[in-house]
Amino acid sequence: MENDTVYRVGQIERGERSLAVFAQGILNRKGKRVFVDIDNFKLYVDEPMTEVGLWQLIEENAGMFAGSKQDYFISGVSGIGYANCLSYPREHLDKFTELTSQAMRDSDLRVVCLLDNIALTQNKESTRDRLSSYAKFDNIDGGIWELDPDRYGSGHGKIFYACGKPFASVRFTMWHPSCREECVTHEWLDGIVRDINAMPVAPDREEGYSVINVHPWTMSIESLDYVVSRLSDHVELVYADELLRLIKENVKRS
């Protein structure tokens, strides 16, 4: 494999880098679907997968979910319940991840979304041990990691590994500091576009892969369309499972 080559879906292309666009759910505070009819680019969404969560939501809003052919689901944060795995009581974590694995299997999900604070990852042994509690299950391929305190982007794209499976942290975050949609400007969005386009084409390094978080209470579909339409030709949008597979196949670990 040459250094300027990375896999696209179904074929090999030169001069491409992979970008996974990630929405934190698709409903805003009023229960309105934020991203509708996204048929021109790939978007993956984290949603709860418990019976009272995802399935009830789908049943009640079937038409709303069916409107977008390009949506792809991963687990909600951080699996069966909203938790930080690095500070979750270790004696209970394995049961938590077991229930998560079971729910993901029942929901046909293979990528887990995690939430934590970057400071807690400094203990590498503990981090690997806790990620392994998820990665040990054969139906979990890895994860997307939202790391605070910088609006989920504090991991800056660092990839963590457990049981040989990658957990990719968010590199860029479309979450306006004001937390107000009306404050989002093209100038601010242009800064995100420049940062994404400036990343190198490096399929054998973690710099060649990026997760971009899209905050549904800050971003409109118009803002997301604006960013996607201005990405360079060497940027390829992929789903979360595709990103993790590409990382596992191509990135050289030191």
PDB file of N, CA, C and O in Angstrom, residues 144-181:
ATOM      1  N   ILE A 144     -16.300   5.412  18.958  1.00  0.00           N
ATOM      2  CA  ILE A 144     -16.066   6.837  18.764  1.00  0.00           C
ATOM      3  C   ILE A 144     -16.066   7.464  20.148  1.00  0.00           C
ATOM      4  O   ILE A 144     -16.984   7.228  20.940  1.00  0.00           O
ATOM      5  N   TRP A 145     -15.039   8.266  20.441  1.00  0.00           N
ATOM      6  CA  TRP A 145     -14.872   8.777  21.796  1.00  0.00           C
ATOM      7  C   TRP A 145     -14.998  10.294  21.832  1.00  0.00           C
ATOM      8  O   TRP A 145     -14.215  11.005  21.199  1.00  0.00           O
ATOM      9  N   GLU A 146     -16.000  10.776  22.556  1.00  0.00           N
ATOM     10  CA  GLU A 146     -16.177  12.201  22.809  1.00  0.00           C
ATOM     11  C   GLU A 146     -15.416  12.536  24.092  1.00  0.00           C
ATOM     12  O   GLU A 146     -15.724  11.983  25.147  1.00  0.00           O
ATOM     13  N   LEU A 147     -14.432  13.427  23.988  1.00  0.00           N
ATOM     14  CA  LEU A 147     -13.616  13.744  25.157  1.00  0.00           C
ATOM     15  C   LEU A 147     -13.727  15.228  25.514  1.00  0.00           C
ATOM     16  O   LEU A 147     -13.411  16.106  24.715  1.00  0.00           O
ATOM     17  N   ASP A 148     -14.203  15.489  26.701  1.00  0.00           N
ATOM     18  CA  ASP A 148     -14.315  16.836  27.240  1.00  0.00           C
ATOM     19  C   ASP A 148     -12.940  17.278  27.799  1.00  0.00           C
ATOM     20  O   ASP A 148     -12.034  16.452  27.911  1.00  0.00           O
ATOM     21  N   PRO A 149     -12.726  18.558  28.120  1.00  0.00           N
ATOM     22  CA  PRO A 149     -13.765  19.580  28.306  1.00  0.00           C
ATOM     23  C   PRO A 149     -14.068  20.445  27.084  1.00  0.00           C
ATOM     24  O   PRO A 149     -14.960  21.286  27.148  1.00  0.00           O
ATOM     25  N   ASP A 150     -13.370  20.279  25.984  1.00  0.00           N
ATOM     26  CA  ASP A 150     -13.522  21.170  24.843  1.00  0.00           C
ATOM     27  C   ASP A 150     -14.584  20.663  23.879  1.00  0.00           C
ATOM     28  O   ASP A 150     -14.288  20.259  22.758  1.00  0.00           O
ATOM     29  N   ARG A 151     -15.834  20.663  24.331  1.00  0.00           N
ATOM     30  CA  ARG A 151     -16.971  20.306  23.472  1.00  0.00           C
ATOM     31  C   ARG A 151     -16.723  19.028  22.679  1.00  0.00           C
ATOM     32  O   ARG A 151     -16.967  18.950  21.484  1.00  0.00           O
ATOM     33  N   TYR A 152     -16.240  18.003  23.384  1.00  0.00           N
ATOM     34  CA  TYR A 152     -16.003  16.656  22.861  1.00  0.00           C
ATOM     35  C   TYR A 152     -14.764  16.547  21.985  1.00  0.00           C
ATOM     36  O   TYR A 152     -14.429  15.451  21.524  1.00  0.00           O
ATOM     37  N   GLY A 153     -14.074  17.658  21.738  1.00  0.00           N
ATOM     38  CA  GLY A 153     -12.931  17.618  20.833  1.00  0.00           C
ATOM     39  C   GLY A 153     -11.571  17.593  21.494  1.00  0.00           C
ATOM     40  O   GLY A 153     -10.553  17.784  20.812  1.00  0.00           O
ATOM     41  N   SER A 154     -11.509  17.316  22.779  1.00  0.00           N
ATOM     42  CA  SER A 154     -10.231  17.384  23.494  1.00  0.00           C
ATOM     43  C   SER A 154      -9.280  16.245  23.158  1.00  0.00           C
ATOM     44  O   SER A 154      -8.095  16.308  23.500  1.00  0.00           O
ATOM     45  N   GLY A 155      -9.773  15.211  22.500  1.00  0.00           N
ATOM     46  CA  GLY A 155      -8.893  14.114  22.094  1.00  0.00           C
ATOM     47  C   GLY A 155      -8.094  14.421  20.846  1.00  0.00           C
ATOM     48  O   GLY A 155      -7.102  13.744  20.546  1.00  0.00           O
ATOM     49  N   HIS A 156      -8.530  15.444  20.085  1.00  0.00           N
ATOM     50  CA  HIS A 156      -7.815  15.898  18.879  1.00  0.00           C
ATOM     51  C   HIS A 156      -7.510  14.762  17.907  1.00  0.00           C
ATOM     52  O   HIS A 156      -6.472  14.760  17.256  1.00  0.00           O
ATOM     53  N   GLY A 157      -8.400  13.785  17.834  1.00  0.00           N
ATOM     54  CA  GLY A 157      -8.244  12.719  16.860  1.00  0.00           C
ATOM     55  C   GLY A 157      -7.365  11.561  17.291  1.00  0.00           C
ATOM     56  O   GLY A 157      -7.138  10.634  16.495  1.00  0.00           O
ATOM     57  N   LYS A 158      -6.885  11.574  18.518  1.00  0.00           N
ATOM     58  CA  LYS A 158      -6.055  10.471  18.991  1.00  0.00           C
ATOM     59  C   LYS A 158      -6.850   9.174  18.944  1.00  0.00           C
ATOM     60  O   LYS A 158      -8.035   9.135  19.266  1.00  0.00           O
ATOM     61  N   ILE A 159      -6.177   8.111  18.535  1.00  0.00           N
ATOM     62  CA  ILE A 159      -6.816   6.795  18.467  1.00  0.00           C
ATOM     63  C   ILE A 159      -6.302   5.926  19.607  1.00  0.00           C
ATOM     64  O   ILE A 159      -5.094   5.775  19.779  1.00  0.00           O
ATOM     65  N   PHE A 160      -7.210   5.390  20.381  1.00  0.00           N
ATOM     66  CA  PHE A 160      -6.884   4.490  21.476  1.00  0.00           C
ATOM     67  C   PHE A 160      -7.206   3.067  21.026  1.00  0.00           C
ATOM     68  O   PHE A 160      -8.094   2.857  20.198  1.00  0.00           O
ATOM     69  N   TYR A 161      -6.492   2.100  21.586  1.00  0.00           N
ATOM     70  CA  TYR A 161      -6.693   0.706  21.182  1.00  0.00           C
ATOM     71  C   TYR A 161      -6.918  -0.181  22.400  1.00  0.00           C
ATOM     72  O   TYR A 161      -6.328   0.030  23.470  1.00  0.00           O
ATOM     73  N   ALA A 162      -7.778  -1.163  22.212  1.00  0.00           N
ATOM     74  CA  ALA A 162      -8.011  -2.193  23.231  1.00  0.00           C
ATOM     75  C   ALA A 162      -8.408  -3.472  22.503  1.00  0.00           C
ATOM     76  O   ALA A 162      -9.265  -3.428  21.602  1.00  0.00           O
ATOM     77  N   CYS A 163      -7.772  -4.560  22.837  1.00  0.00           N
ATOM     78  CA  CYS A 163      -8.036  -5.846  22.177  1.00  0.00           C
ATOM     79  C   CYS A 163      -7.864  -5.736  20.665  1.00  0.00           C
ATOM     80  O   CYS A 163      -8.546  -6.424  19.894  1.00  0.00           O
ATOM     81  N   GLY A 164      -6.963  -4.861  20.245  1.00  0.00           N
ATOM     82  CA  GLY A 164      -6.705  -4.672  18.825  1.00  0.00           C
ATOM     83  C   GLY A 164      -7.759  -3.865  18.096  1.00  0.00           C
ATOM     84  O   GLY A 164      -7.682  -3.710  16.872  1.00  0.00           O
ATOM     85  N   LYS A 165      -8.729  -3.310  18.823  1.00  0.00           N
ATOM     86  CA  LYS A 165      -9.808  -2.550  18.207  1.00  0.00           C
ATOM     87  C   LYS A 165      -9.616  -1.056  18.456  1.00  0.00           C
ATOM     88  O   LYS A 165      -9.244  -0.651  19.559  1.00  0.00           O
ATOM     89  N   PRO A 166      -9.878  -0.214  17.440  1.00  0.00           N
ATOM     90  CA  PRO A 166      -9.664   1.228  17.599  1.00  0.00           C
ATOM     91  C   PRO A 166     -10.855   1.954  18.214  1.00  0.00           C
ATOM     92  O   PRO A 166     -12.012   1.619  17.948  1.00  0.00           O
ATOM     93  N   PHE A 167     -10.528   2.955  19.022  1.00  0.00           N
ATOM     94  CA  PHE A 167     -11.506   3.881  19.566  1.00  0.00           C
ATOM     95  C   PHE A 167     -11.020   5.268  19.182  1.00  0.00           C
ATOM     96  O   PHE A 167     -10.051   5.779  19.757  1.00  0.00           O
ATOM     97  N   ALA A 168     -11.660   5.865  18.182  1.00  0.00           N
ATOM     98  CA  ALA A 168     -11.198   7.131  17.605  1.00  0.00           C
ATOM     99  C   ALA A 168     -11.859   8.308  18.313  1.00  0.00           C
ATOM    100  O   ALA A 168     -13.083   8.392  18.394  1.00  0.00           O
ATOM    101  N   SER A 169     -11.035   9.217  18.816  1.00  0.00           N
ATOM    102  CA  SER A 169     -11.586  10.400  19.477  1.00  0.00           C
ATOM    103  C   SER A 169     -11.968  11.454  18.448  1.00  0.00           C
ATOM    104  O   SER A 169     -11.448  11.492  17.331  1.00  0.00           O
ATOM    105  N   VAL A 170     -12.904  12.302  18.831  1.00  0.00           N
ATOM    106  CA  VAL A 170     -13.351  13.396  17.967  1.00  0.00           C
ATOM    107  C   VAL A 170     -12.184  14.345  17.714  1.00  0.00           C
ATOM    108  O   VAL A 170     -11.486  14.748  18.643  1.00  0.00           O
ATOM    109  N   ARG A 171     -11.967  14.692  16.435  1.00  0.00           N
ATOM    110  CA  ARG A 171     -10.900  15.643  16.087  1.00  0.00           C
ATOM    111  C   ARG A 171     -11.447  17.065  15.946  1.00  0.00           C
ATOM    112  O   ARG A 171     -10.844  18.022  16.398  1.00  0.00           O
ATOM    113  N   PHE A 172     -12.580  17.200  15.264  1.00  0.00           N
ATOM    114  CA  PHE A 172     -13.196  18.510  15.036  1.00  0.00           C
ATOM    115  C   PHE A 172     -14.615  18.497  15.577  1.00  0.00           C
ATOM    116  O   PHE A 172     -15.307  17.479  15.510  1.00  0.00           O
ATOM    117  N   THR A 173     -15.058  19.647  16.086  1.00  0.00           N
ATOM    118  CA  THR A 173     -16.402  19.692  16.646  1.00  0.00           C
ATOM    119  C   THR A 173     -17.165  20.897  16.122  1.00  0.00           C
ATOM    120  O   THR A 173     -16.746  22.034  16.282  1.00  0.00           O
ATOM    121  N   MET A 174     -18.273  20.618  15.446  1.00  0.00           N
ATOM    122  CA  MET A 174     -19.179  21.673  14.984  1.00  0.00           C
ATOM    123  C   MET A 174     -20.177  21.949  16.108  1.00  0.00           C
ATOM    124  O   MET A 174     -21.345  21.562  16.051  1.00  0.00           O
ATOM    125  N   TRP A 175     -19.675  22.606  17.108  1.00  0.00           N
ATOM    126  CA  TRP A 175     -20.452  22.949  18.300  1.00  0.00           C
ATOM    127  C   TRP A 175     -20.055  24.375  18.653  1.00  0.00           C
ATOM    128  O   TRP A 175     -18.990  24.610  19.197  1.00  0.00           O
ATOM    129  N   HIS A 176     -20.901  25.322  18.326  1.00  0.00           N
ATOM    130  CA  HIS A 176     -20.535  26.718  18.527  1.00  0.00           C
ATOM    131  C   HIS A 176     -20.394  27.016  20.016  1.00  0.00           C
ATOM    132  O   HIS A 176     -21.226  26.582  20.823  1.00  0.00           O
ATOM    133  N   PRO A 177     -19.346  27.762  20.401  1.00  0.00           N
ATOM    134  CA  PRO A 177     -19.109  28.038  21.832  1.00  0.00           C
ATOM    135  C   PRO A 177     -20.290  28.710  22.518  1.00  0.00           C
ATOM    136  O   PRO A 177     -20.468  28.562  23.733  1.00  0.00           O
ATOM    137  N   SER A 178     -21.089  29.442  21.766  1.00  0.00           N
ATOM    138  CA  SER A 178     -22.239  30.134  22.351  1.00  0.00           C
ATOM    139  C   SER A 178     -23.381  29.180  22.672  1.00  0.00           C
ATOM    140  O   SER A 178     -24.292  29.539  23.429  1.00  0.00           O
ATOM    141  N   CYS A 179     -23.356  27.982  22.050  1.00  0.00           N
ATOM    142  CA  CYS A 179     -24.453  27.020  22.146  1.00  0.00           C
ATOM    143  C   CYS A 179     -25.760  27.600  21.605  1.00  0.00           C
ATOM    144  O   CYS A 179     -26.854  27.168  21.985  1.00  0.00           O
ATOM    145  N   ARG A 180     -25.630  28.560  20.678  1.00  0.00           N
ATOM    146  CA  ARG A 180     -26.814  29.185  20.073  1.00  0.00           C
ATOM    147  C   ARG A 180     -26.685  29.123  18.557  1.00  0.00           C
ATOM    148  O   ARG A 180     -25.714  29.620  17.983  1.00  0.00           O
ATOM    149  N   GLU A 181     -27.666  28.520  17.919  1.00  0.00           N
ATOM    150  CA  GLU A 181     -27.618  28.341  16.473  1.00  0.00           C
ATOM    151  C   GLU A 181     -27.523  29.666  15.729  1.00  0.00           C
ATOM    152  O   GLU A 181     -26.836  29.775  14.706  1.00  0.00           O
TER     153      GLU A 181
END
